[in-house]
Coordinates of C-alpha atoms in Angstrom, one line a residue:
M9 CA 13.5 -35.5 -45.2
A10 CA 10.9 -38.2 -44.6
I11 CA 10.5 -40.6 -47.5
I12 CA 8.5 -43.8 -47.4
G13 CA 10.3 -46.7 -49.1
V14 CA 13.9 -47.0 -50.3
K15 CA 15.7 -43.7 -50.7
E16 CA 16.6 -42.8 -54.3
E17 CA 20.2 -42.8 -55.4
H18 CA 21.4 -40.9 -58.5
A19 CA 24.0 -42.0 -61.0
D20 CA 27.3 -40.3 -61.6
P21 CA 26.3 -36.8 -63.0
R22 CA 29.0 -36.6 -65.7
L23 CA 26.6 -35.5 -68.4
T24 CA 25.0 -32.9 -66.1
R25 CA 28.4 -31.4 -65.3
I26 CA 29.2 -30.9 -69.0
A27 CA 25.8 -29.4 -69.6
Q28 CA 26.1 -27.0 -66.7
A29 CA 29.5 -25.9 -67.9
D30 CA 28.0 -24.9 -71.3
N31 CA 27.2 -21.2 -71.0
I32 CA 26.1 -20.7 -74.6
K33 CA 22.4 -19.8 -74.6
W34 CA 19.9 -21.9 -76.6
Y35 CA 18.9 -19.0 -78.9
K36 CA 22.6 -18.7 -80.0
K37 CA 22.5 -22.3 -81.3
P38 CA 20.8 -22.3 -84.7
N39 CA 19.8 -26.0 -84.8
L40 CA 18.6 -26.1 -81.2
R41 CA 16.7 -22.8 -81.7
F42 CA 14.9 -24.4 -84.7
L43 CA 14.2 -27.5 -82.6
Y44 CA 12.5 -25.5 -79.9
L45 CA 10.5 -23.4 -82.4
I46 CA 9.2 -26.5 -84.2
L47 CA 8.3 -28.1 -80.9
V48 CA 5.8 -25.2 -80.2
P49 CA 3.2 -26.4 -82.8
C50 CA 4.2 -30.1 -82.7
G51 CA 4.5 -30.6 -79.0
L52 CA 3.3 -27.7 -76.9
G53 CA 0.4 -27.3 -79.2
V54 CA -1.1 -30.5 -78.0
E55 CA -2.0 -28.9 -74.7
W56 CA -3.8 -26.1 -76.6
T57 CA -6.5 -28.7 -77.5
S58 CA -6.9 -29.7 -73.9
G59 CA -7.2 -26.1 -72.7
F60 CA -9.5 -25.2 -75.5
D61 CA -11.9 -28.0 -74.6
S62 CA -12.1 -27.2 -70.8
S63 CA -12.6 -23.5 -71.3
M64 CA -15.1 -23.9 -74.1
M65 CA -17.3 -26.2 -72.1
N66 CA -17.0 -23.9 -69.1
S67 CA -18.1 -20.9 -71.3
L68 CA -20.9 -22.6 -73.2
Q69 CA -22.9 -22.9 -70.0
A70 CA -23.4 -19.1 -70.3
V71 CA -24.3 -19.2 -74.0
K72 CA -28.1 -19.1 -74.4
A73 CA -28.1 -20.6 -77.9
W74 CA -26.3 -23.7 -76.6
T75 CA -28.4 -24.2 -73.5
E76 CA -31.6 -23.8 -75.5
Y77 CA -30.5 -26.1 -78.3
F78 CA -29.8 -28.9 -75.8
D79 CA -32.9 -28.3 -73.7
N80 CA -31.3 -26.5 -70.8
P81 CA -29.2 -29.5 -69.5
T82 CA -29.8 -30.3 -65.8
A83 CA -26.9 -30.9 -63.4
G84 CA -26.7 -34.6 -64.3
R85 CA -26.9 -34.1 -68.1
L86 CA -24.5 -31.2 -67.9
G87 CA -22.0 -33.4 -65.9
L88 CA -22.4 -36.1 -68.6
L89 CA -21.7 -33.7 -71.4
N90 CA -18.4 -32.7 -69.7
A91 CA -17.5 -36.2 -68.5
M92 CA -17.9 -37.9 -71.8
Y93 CA -14.6 -36.4 -72.9
S94 CA -12.8 -38.2 -70.0
L95 CA -14.7 -41.4 -70.7
G96 CA -13.3 -41.5 -74.2
A97 CA -9.8 -40.9 -72.8
L98 CA -10.2 -43.7 -70.3
M99 CA -11.1 -46.1 -73.1
A100 CA -8.0 -45.1 -75.1
I101 CA -5.4 -45.3 -72.3
P102 CA -4.9 -49.1 -72.3
F103 CA -3.7 -48.9 -75.9
V104 CA -1.5 -45.8 -75.6
P105 CA 1.8 -47.6 -74.7
T106 CA 1.5 -50.2 -77.4
I107 CA 0.7 -47.8 -80.1
S108 CA 3.4 -45.4 -79.0
Q109 CA 6.1 -48.0 -79.0
Y110 CA 5.0 -49.3 -82.4
L111 CA 4.5 -45.9 -84.2
G112 CA 7.0 -43.7 -82.3
R113 CA 6.3 -40.3 -80.8
R114 CA 5.8 -38.4 -84.1
R115 CA 3.4 -40.7 -85.8
T116 CA 1.3 -41.4 -82.7
I117 CA 0.8 -37.6 -82.3
L118 CA -0.3 -37.5 -86.0
F119 CA -2.7 -40.4 -85.4
A120 CA -4.2 -38.6 -82.4
S121 CA -4.5 -35.3 -84.2
L122 CA -6.5 -36.9 -87.0
I123 CA -8.9 -38.4 -84.4
M124 CA -9.3 -35.1 -82.7
C125 CA -10.0 -33.2 -86.0
T126 CA -12.7 -35.8 -86.7
G127 CA -14.2 -35.2 -83.2
A128 CA -14.2 -31.4 -83.6
G129 CA -16.0 -31.7 -86.9
L130 CA -18.6 -33.9 -85.4
Q131 CA -19.0 -31.6 -82.4
A132 CA -19.5 -28.5 -84.7
G133 CA -22.1 -30.4 -86.8
A134 CA -24.0 -32.0 -83.9
R135 CA -27.7 -32.2 -84.7
N136 CA -28.8 -33.5 -81.3
V137 CA -27.4 -34.2 -77.8
D138 CA -26.5 -37.8 -78.7
M139 CA -24.3 -36.6 -81.6
F140 CA -22.7 -34.0 -79.3
L141 CA -22.0 -36.7 -76.7
A142 CA -20.4 -38.9 -79.4
S143 CA -18.2 -36.1 -80.6
R144 CA -17.0 -35.5 -77.0
W145 CA -16.1 -39.2 -76.7
V146 CA -14.1 -39.1 -80.0
L147 CA -12.2 -36.0 -78.9
G148 CA -11.4 -37.6 -75.5
F149 CA -10.3 -40.8 -77.2
G150 CA -7.6 -39.0 -79.2
I151 CA -6.2 -36.7 -76.5
P152 CA -4.2 -39.2 -74.4
F153 CA -2.2 -40.5 -77.4
A154 CA -1.2 -36.9 -78.1
I155 CA -0.5 -35.8 -74.5
V156 CA 1.6 -38.9 -73.6
N157 CA 3.8 -38.7 -76.7
A158 CA 4.1 -35.0 -76.9
S159 CA 5.2 -34.6 -73.3
A160 CA 7.7 -37.5 -73.7
M161 CA 9.0 -36.2 -77.0
I162 CA 9.7 -32.7 -75.7
G163 CA 11.7 -34.2 -72.8
E164 CA 13.6 -36.7 -74.9
L165 CA 14.5 -34.1 -77.6
S166 CA 15.4 -31.1 -75.5
Y167 CA 19.0 -30.3 -74.5
A168 CA 19.7 -31.0 -70.8
N169 CA 19.9 -27.4 -69.8
E170 CA 16.4 -26.5 -71.1
R171 CA 14.6 -29.9 -70.7
A172 CA 12.8 -29.2 -67.4
I173 CA 11.7 -25.7 -68.7
M174 CA 10.4 -27.1 -72.0
T175 CA 8.4 -29.9 -70.3
S176 CA 7.1 -27.3 -67.8
L177 CA 6.0 -25.0 -70.6
F178 CA 4.0 -28.0 -72.0
N179 CA 1.3 -27.8 -69.3
A180 CA 1.5 -24.0 -69.3
S181 CA 0.4 -24.1 -73.0
W182 CA -3.0 -25.3 -71.7
F183 CA -3.8 -21.6 -71.1
I184 CA -3.3 -20.6 -74.8
G185 CA -6.1 -22.9 -75.9
A186 CA -8.2 -21.9 -73.0
I187 CA -7.8 -18.1 -73.7
I188 CA -8.7 -18.6 -77.4
A189 CA -11.8 -20.6 -76.4
A190 CA -12.9 -18.2 -73.8
G191 CA -12.3 -15.2 -76.1
T192 CA -14.1 -16.9 -79.0
T193 CA -17.1 -17.8 -76.9
Y194 CA -17.2 -14.3 -75.4
G195 CA -17.4 -13.0 -78.9
T196 CA -20.2 -15.4 -80.0
F197 CA -22.3 -15.9 -76.9
Q198 CA -24.8 -13.2 -77.9
M199 CA -25.4 -14.7 -81.3
T200 CA -28.9 -16.1 -81.6
S201 CA -28.1 -18.8 -84.2
T202 CA -26.4 -22.1 -83.4
W203 CA -23.1 -20.7 -84.6
A204 CA -22.8 -19.2 -81.2
W205 CA -21.5 -22.7 -80.1
R206 CA -20.8 -24.3 -83.4
L207 CA -18.0 -21.8 -84.3
P208 CA -16.0 -22.4 -81.0
S209 CA -16.6 -26.2 -81.5
L210 CA -15.2 -26.1 -85.0
L211 CA -12.1 -24.0 -83.9
Q212 CA -11.2 -26.9 -81.6
L213 CA -9.6 -28.7 -84.5
V214 CA -7.1 -25.9 -85.2
P215 CA -4.4 -27.0 -82.7
S216 CA -4.5 -30.6 -84.0
F217 CA -4.2 -29.2 -87.5
F218 CA -0.9 -27.5 -86.5
Q219 CA 0.5 -30.9 -85.5
I220 CA -0.5 -32.4 -88.9
A221 CA 0.9 -29.4 -90.8
F222 CA 4.3 -29.0 -89.0
M223 CA 5.2 -32.5 -87.8
R224 CA 7.3 -33.3 -91.0
W225 CA 10.0 -30.9 -89.7
C226 CA 10.1 -32.3 -86.2
P227 CA 12.7 -35.0 -85.5
E228 CA 11.8 -38.4 -83.8
S229 CA 12.9 -39.2 -80.3
P230 CA 16.5 -40.5 -80.3
R231 CA 15.6 -42.9 -77.5
W232 CA 12.8 -44.5 -79.5
L233 CA 15.1 -44.8 -82.4
V234 CA 17.8 -46.5 -80.3
S235 CA 15.1 -48.9 -78.9
K236 CA 14.3 -49.9 -82.5
D237 CA 18.0 -50.5 -83.4
R238 CA 18.2 -47.3 -85.4
G239 CA 21.1 -45.9 -83.5
D240 CA 22.7 -44.2 -86.5
E241 CA 19.6 -42.0 -87.0
A242 CA 19.5 -41.3 -83.3
F243 CA 23.2 -40.2 -83.2
R244 CA 22.6 -37.8 -86.1
I245 CA 19.7 -36.2 -84.4
L246 CA 21.7 -35.8 -81.1
Q247 CA 24.7 -34.5 -83.1
T248 CA 22.5 -32.0 -85.0
Y249 CA 20.7 -30.5 -82.0
H250 CA 22.9 -31.2 -78.9
S251 CA 26.5 -30.6 -80.1
E252 CA 26.5 -26.8 -80.5
G253 CA 27.5 -25.9 -77.0
A254 CA 30.8 -26.0 -75.2
D255 CA 32.3 -29.5 -75.4
G256 CA 29.4 -30.4 -77.6
D257 CA 31.0 -33.5 -79.3
E258 CA 32.0 -34.9 -75.9
F259 CA 28.4 -34.3 -74.6
V260 CA 26.8 -36.1 -77.6
R261 CA 29.2 -39.1 -77.3
L262 CA 28.5 -39.5 -73.6
E263 CA 24.7 -38.9 -74.0
F264 CA 24.5 -41.4 -76.8
A265 CA 26.5 -44.0 -74.8
Q266 CA 24.2 -43.4 -71.8
I267 CA 21.1 -43.8 -73.9
Q268 CA 22.4 -47.0 -75.4
S269 CA 23.5 -48.5 -72.1
T270 CA 20.4 -47.4 -70.2
I271 CA 17.9 -48.8 -72.9
A272 CA 19.9 -52.0 -73.1
Q273 CA 19.5 -52.4 -69.3
E274 CA 15.8 -51.4 -69.5
Q275 CA 15.1 -54.0 -72.2
E276 CA 16.8 -56.7 -70.1
L277 CA 14.5 -55.9 -67.1
A278 CA 11.3 -55.1 -69.1
S279 CA 8.4 -57.6 -69.0
R280 CA 7.0 -59.1 -72.2
F281 CA 3.4 -58.1 -71.3
V282 CA 3.1 -54.3 -71.9
W283 CA 1.4 -53.5 -68.5
A284 CA 3.3 -56.1 -66.4
D285 CA 5.9 -53.4 -65.5
V286 CA 3.4 -51.7 -63.3
L287 CA 3.8 -54.4 -60.7
R288 CA 7.3 -55.7 -61.7
D289 CA 9.3 -54.8 -58.6
A290 CA 9.3 -52.4 -55.7
A291 CA 11.1 -49.7 -57.6
M292 CA 8.6 -49.8 -60.5
R293 CA 5.6 -50.0 -58.3
R294 CA 6.7 -46.9 -56.5
R295 CA 7.1 -45.0 -59.8
F296 CA 3.6 -46.0 -61.0
M297 CA 2.1 -45.2 -57.7
I298 CA 3.5 -41.7 -57.7
A299 CA 2.4 -41.3 -61.4
G300 CA -1.2 -42.2 -60.4
I301 CA -1.0 -39.8 -57.4
V302 CA 0.3 -36.9 -59.5
G303 CA -2.5 -37.5 -62.1
F304 CA -5.2 -37.5 -59.4
F305 CA -3.9 -34.5 -57.5
T306 CA -3.6 -32.4 -60.7
Q307 CA -7.4 -32.6 -61.1
W308 CA -8.6 -33.1 -57.5
S309 CA -7.1 -29.9 -56.0
G310 CA -10.2 -27.9 -56.5
N311 CA -9.3 -26.7 -60.0
G312 CA -12.0 -28.8 -61.6
L313 CA -14.6 -26.4 -60.2
L314 CA -13.0 -23.4 -61.8
S315 CA -12.3 -25.1 -65.1
F316 CA -15.9 -26.4 -65.7
Y317 CA -18.4 -24.8 -63.4
M318 CA -17.5 -21.1 -62.9
K319 CA -21.1 -20.1 -63.6
K320 CA -22.3 -22.2 -60.6
I321 CA -19.5 -20.9 -58.4
L322 CA -20.3 -17.3 -59.1
A323 CA -24.0 -18.0 -58.7
L324 CA -23.3 -19.1 -55.1
V325 CA -22.3 -15.5 -54.3
G326 CA -25.0 -13.8 -56.3
I327 CA -23.2 -13.2 -59.6
T328 CA -25.6 -14.5 -62.3
D329 CA -25.4 -12.1 -65.2
D330 CA -24.1 -14.1 -68.3
R331 CA -21.9 -11.3 -69.6
T332 CA -20.3 -10.9 -66.2
V333 CA -19.7 -14.6 -66.0
Q334 CA -18.1 -14.6 -69.4
K335 CA -15.8 -11.7 -68.4
V336 CA -14.7 -13.5 -65.2
I337 CA -14.0 -16.7 -67.2
L338 CA -12.0 -14.9 -69.8
S339 CA -10.1 -12.7 -67.3
N340 CA -9.3 -15.6 -65.0
T341 CA -8.0 -17.6 -68.0
C342 CA -5.8 -14.8 -69.2
W343 CA -4.5 -14.3 -65.6
G344 CA -3.7 -18.0 -65.4
F345 CA -1.6 -17.7 -68.5
I346 CA 0.1 -14.5 -67.3
N347 CA 1.3 -16.2 -64.1
A348 CA 1.7 -19.7 -65.6
L349 CA 4.3 -18.7 -68.2
P350 CA 6.9 -17.1 -65.8
I351 CA 6.2 -19.9 -63.2
A352 CA 7.0 -22.5 -65.9
L353 CA 10.3 -20.7 -66.5
I354 CA 11.2 -20.4 -62.8
A355 CA 9.8 -23.4 -61.0
P356 CA 12.0 -26.0 -62.8
R357 CA 15.1 -24.2 -61.4
Y358 CA 14.3 -25.3 -57.9
P359 CA 13.9 -28.6 -56.1
R360 CA 10.7 -30.4 -57.1
R361 CA 9.6 -31.3 -53.6
H362 CA 9.9 -27.7 -52.5
M363 CA 7.8 -26.5 -55.3
F364 CA 5.1 -29.2 -54.8
L365 CA 4.9 -28.4 -51.1
T366 CA 4.6 -24.6 -51.8
C367 CA 1.8 -25.5 -54.3
T368 CA -0.2 -27.7 -52.0
I369 CA 0.2 -25.5 -48.9
G370 CA -0.7 -22.4 -50.9
T371 CA -3.9 -24.0 -52.4
A372 CA -4.9 -25.2 -48.9
F373 CA -4.8 -21.6 -47.6
V374 CA -6.7 -20.2 -50.6
Y375 CA -9.4 -22.8 -50.5
T376 CA -9.9 -22.3 -46.7
A377 CA -10.3 -18.5 -47.2
W378 CA -12.5 -19.0 -50.2
T379 CA -14.8 -21.3 -48.3
V380 CA -15.1 -18.8 -45.4
A381 CA -16.0 -16.0 -47.8
S382 CA -18.6 -18.2 -49.5
A383 CA -20.1 -19.2 -46.2
R384 CA -20.4 -15.5 -45.2
W385 CA -22.4 -14.7 -48.3
A386 CA -24.7 -17.8 -47.7
I387 CA -25.2 -17.1 -44.0
E388 CA -25.3 -13.3 -43.9
G389 CA -26.4 -12.5 -47.4
S390 CA -23.6 -9.9 -47.6
S391 CA -22.8 -8.8 -51.1
K392 CA -19.4 -7.7 -49.9
A393 CA -18.5 -11.4 -49.5
A394 CA -18.5 -11.8 -53.3
I395 CA -15.4 -9.7 -53.5
P396 CA -13.1 -11.9 -51.5
V397 CA -14.4 -15.0 -53.4
L398 CA -13.4 -13.4 -56.7
V399 CA -10.0 -12.4 -55.2
F400 CA -9.3 -15.9 -54.0
I401 CA -10.3 -17.4 -57.3
Y402 CA -7.5 -15.3 -58.9
V403 CA -5.0 -16.0 -56.1
Y404 CA -5.6 -19.8 -56.5
S405 CA -4.1 -19.9 -59.9
P406 CA -0.4 -19.1 -59.2
F407 CA -0.3 -21.5 -56.3
Y408 CA -1.8 -24.3 -58.4
N409 CA 0.5 -23.5 -61.3
I410 CA 3.7 -23.7 -59.2
G411 CA 3.3 -27.5 -58.8
W412 CA 0.5 -29.2 -60.6
N413 CA 0.7 -27.2 -63.8
A414 CA 4.4 -26.3 -64.1
L415 CA 6.0 -29.6 -62.9
A416 CA 3.5 -32.4 -63.5
Y417 CA 4.9 -33.6 -66.9
T418 CA 8.4 -32.5 -66.0
Y419 CA 8.2 -34.9 -63.1
M420 CA 6.7 -37.7 -65.1
V421 CA 9.4 -37.5 -67.7
E422 CA 12.1 -37.5 -65.0
L423 CA 10.6 -40.3 -63.0
F424 CA 10.5 -43.0 -65.6
P425 CA 13.1 -44.7 -67.8
F426 CA 12.4 -44.6 -71.5
A427 CA 10.9 -48.1 -71.8
Q428 CA 8.3 -47.3 -69.2
R429 CA 7.9 -43.6 -69.8
A430 CA 4.8 -43.9 -72.1
K431 CA 3.2 -46.3 -69.6
G432 CA 4.0 -44.0 -66.7
I433 CA 2.5 -41.0 -68.3
A434 CA -0.5 -43.1 -69.5
V435 CA -1.1 -44.1 -65.8
E436 CA -0.9 -40.5 -64.9
Q437 CA -3.5 -39.8 -67.6
L438 CA -5.6 -42.7 -66.4
T439 CA -6.0 -41.1 -62.9
V440 CA -6.4 -37.6 -64.5
R441 CA -9.3 -38.9 -66.5
F442 CA -10.9 -40.8 -63.6
A443 CA -10.6 -37.6 -61.5
V444 CA -12.0 -35.4 -64.2
F445 CA -14.8 -37.8 -65.0
F446 CA -15.8 -37.9 -61.3
N447 CA -15.4 -34.1 -61.0
T448 CA -17.3 -33.1 -64.1
Y449 CA -20.2 -35.5 -63.3
V450 CA -20.4 -35.0 -59.5
N451 CA -19.4 -31.4 -59.0
P452 CA -22.6 -29.8 -60.5
I453 CA -24.8 -32.1 -58.6
A454 CA -22.9 -31.4 -55.3
L455 CA -22.9 -27.7 -55.9
D456 CA -26.7 -27.7 -56.5
S457 CA -27.3 -29.9 -53.4
I458 CA -25.1 -28.5 -50.7
G459 CA -23.7 -25.3 -52.2
W460 CA -20.6 -23.8 -50.5
K461 CA -20.3 -26.7 -48.0
Y462 CA -18.9 -28.8 -50.9
Y463 CA -15.7 -26.7 -50.7
L464 CA -15.0 -28.3 -47.3
V465 CA -14.3 -31.6 -49.1
Y466 CA -11.5 -30.0 -51.0
C467 CA -10.1 -28.2 -47.9
V468 CA -9.7 -31.5 -46.2
W469 CA -8.4 -33.3 -49.3
I470 CA -5.6 -30.8 -50.0
L471 CA -4.3 -31.4 -46.4
I472 CA -3.9 -35.1 -47.5
E473 CA -2.0 -33.9 -50.6
I474 CA 0.5 -32.0 -48.5
A475 CA 1.2 -35.1 -46.4
T476 CA 1.5 -37.3 -49.4
V477 CA 4.0 -35.0 -51.2
Y478 CA 6.1 -34.8 -48.1
L479 CA 6.2 -38.5 -47.4
L480 CA 6.3 -40.0 -50.9
F481 CA 7.7 -37.7 -53.6
P482 CA 11.4 -38.2 -54.5
E483 CA 13.8 -35.4 -55.6
T484 CA 14.7 -35.4 -59.3
H485 CA 16.1 -31.9 -59.7
N486 CA 19.3 -31.2 -61.7
R487 CA 19.8 -34.6 -63.3
T488 CA 19.6 -35.8 -66.9
L489 CA 17.1 -38.5 -67.9
E490 CA 19.6 -41.3 -68.0
E491 CA 21.1 -40.3 -64.6
L492 CA 17.6 -40.7 -63.2
S493 CA 16.7 -43.9 -65.0
F494 CA 17.6 -46.3 -62.1
M495 CA 17.4 -44.0 -59.1
F496 CA 15.2 -46.5 -57.2
E497 CA 17.0 -49.7 -58.3
G498 CA 20.1 -49.2 -56.2
K499 CA 23.9 -48.9 -56.8
E500 CA 24.4 -52.3 -58.3
V501 CA 22.2 -51.6 -61.3
Q502 CA 23.6 -48.1 -61.7
D503 CA 27.2 -49.3 -61.5
K504 CA 26.4 -51.9 -64.2
V505 CA 25.0 -49.2 -66.5
E506 CA 28.1 -47.0 -65.8
K507 CA 30.5 -49.7 -66.8
N508 CA 28.5 -50.2 -70.0
V509 CA 28.7 -46.5 -70.7
D510 CA 32.5 -46.5 -70.3
K511 CA 32.9 -49.5 -72.6
V512 CA 30.6 -48.0 -75.3
L513 CA 32.6 -44.7 -75.1
H514 CA 35.9 -46.7 -75.3
L515 CA 34.6 -48.5 -78.5
E516 CA 33.5 -45.1 -80.0
L517 CA 36.9 -43.5 -79.2
E518 CA 38.7 -46.4 -80.8
N519 CA 36.6 -45.9 -83.9
V520 CA 37.4 -42.2 -84.0
R521 CA 41.1 -42.9 -83.5
G522 CA 40.9 -45.3 -86.4
G523 CA 39.8 -42.5 -88.7
K524 CA 36.1 -43.2 -89.0
S525 CA 33.7 -40.3 -89.5
S526 CA 31.0 -39.4 -87.0
N527 CA 28.4 -41.2 -89.1
D528 CA 30.5 -44.3 -89.2
T529 CA 30.9 -44.1 -85.5
A530 CA 27.1 -43.8 -85.1
G531 CA 26.6 -46.8 -87.4
T532 CA 29.1 -48.9 -85.3
A533 CA 27.9 -47.8 -81.9
G534 CA 24.3 -47.1 -82.8
K535 CA 23.0 -50.6 -82.7
T536 CA 21.7 -51.3 -79.2
G537 CA 21.7 -55.0 -79.7
A538 CA 25.1 -55.0 -81.4
T539 CA 27.0 -52.8 -79.0
A540 CA 25.4 -51.9 -75.7
A541 CA 23.8 -55.3 -75.1
V542 CA 27.1 -57.1 -76.0
V543 CA 28.9 -54.9 -73.6
D544 CA 26.3 -55.6 -71.0
N545 CA 27.0 -59.3 -71.3
R546 CA 30.7 -58.7 -70.7
V547 CA 30.1 -57.2 -67.3

């Protein structure tokens, strides 16, 4: 396996072995079952907003009331209306890690949800194009705070056996919002009043409202609590939700000790300036480089054309009827969800590199065939060429979902230690928004100018993606977050953390033998500064 840079090394998989030996299903564990149910509106629901926005803006281009109200936006103006969302996100990203570390996962998501509710209200009440643009900026400003913290929170709260699947379902949830938006717009597009587009715009606040309504029942990330010297609260959360399986008490004690020791080591290495970690050392530079690559690839694999400009794509093969366009958008969105859900359940069970390579090679094949079919229509004027274009539009979805949908946030959560996780996902979001901003602004202009030949750019680019995945992406499959925390730093740092874990466990066991309750144990072992850091100094 060719890997550029230092090969990754994984820590002793003690916690993974305990989790793998636990054969009690999650739905038979009452507390864990409740946790996963509450994470649906509070965590997975964040992606509903993102999916709703993309699908709604895609569908509105075939809504006559919208195009007339905004004076039939040209390619440049249409690109700006879509790109303004990403511009707002780009301006928010520098503040995401600081706000996240200060407020925690839960309160940052609530903060973002309030911003997005405000943006949806402005969008629904827009009186002119400038007000619509402003609302798009507000919506975009709020979404990175929610995405970064929701994806991290899901990974940090989930039990080891289901963590990868839960984080994979996060991106798959995009399709729920997209289906609702496409269905709503299909139902309103024939309305002659401005409610044809105001109603879908207003409904964009519903997912954010779910986070506001249900967040009080969702626990905070134990890792954030430990980082704030609130170890007793973290231990209680872990004990409540992670101790219901076989050897549950042993799992929680080891997990808590690993979290303490790992975060103590992270805080020792972390830079004072919040963004200095991006360039801190070779290991961290590699992490952030991969995060940036993943973010860019998720949006520059040709999916941007389907997400925002289906009307123009279909027009290139002679499909121009608005009703037909709406049907294709809705059916393709539903098909995306139908295949994304099982893929999100299956893909995390296999090595990450294998899945990313399957994704990129598959999308390269689809785009090549799609380009050939589009060229046939343009050159020969054959109406039959429209059929394979439609077929390959639908075939594209499962290949894309295998990697860039199912595993993007799973990979980000696994790649970064806790202290840098918010910054890592923020960098991924930074390149996502740069790519989306470019795509949404340039794609309509390029499609109008050179038509099907623009697809050739993506055909070549996806070949670059295949090479990059093969050469650069590390394997993170089948490990807990703490076991992956220092995979690039080498054995010396990992051995130091393992010694700290053993000493924290020894202190906890002494407390248990001394007759203390589990809460007392948490209070004694739960202070990162008082226990893990002290142990670290003894090494």
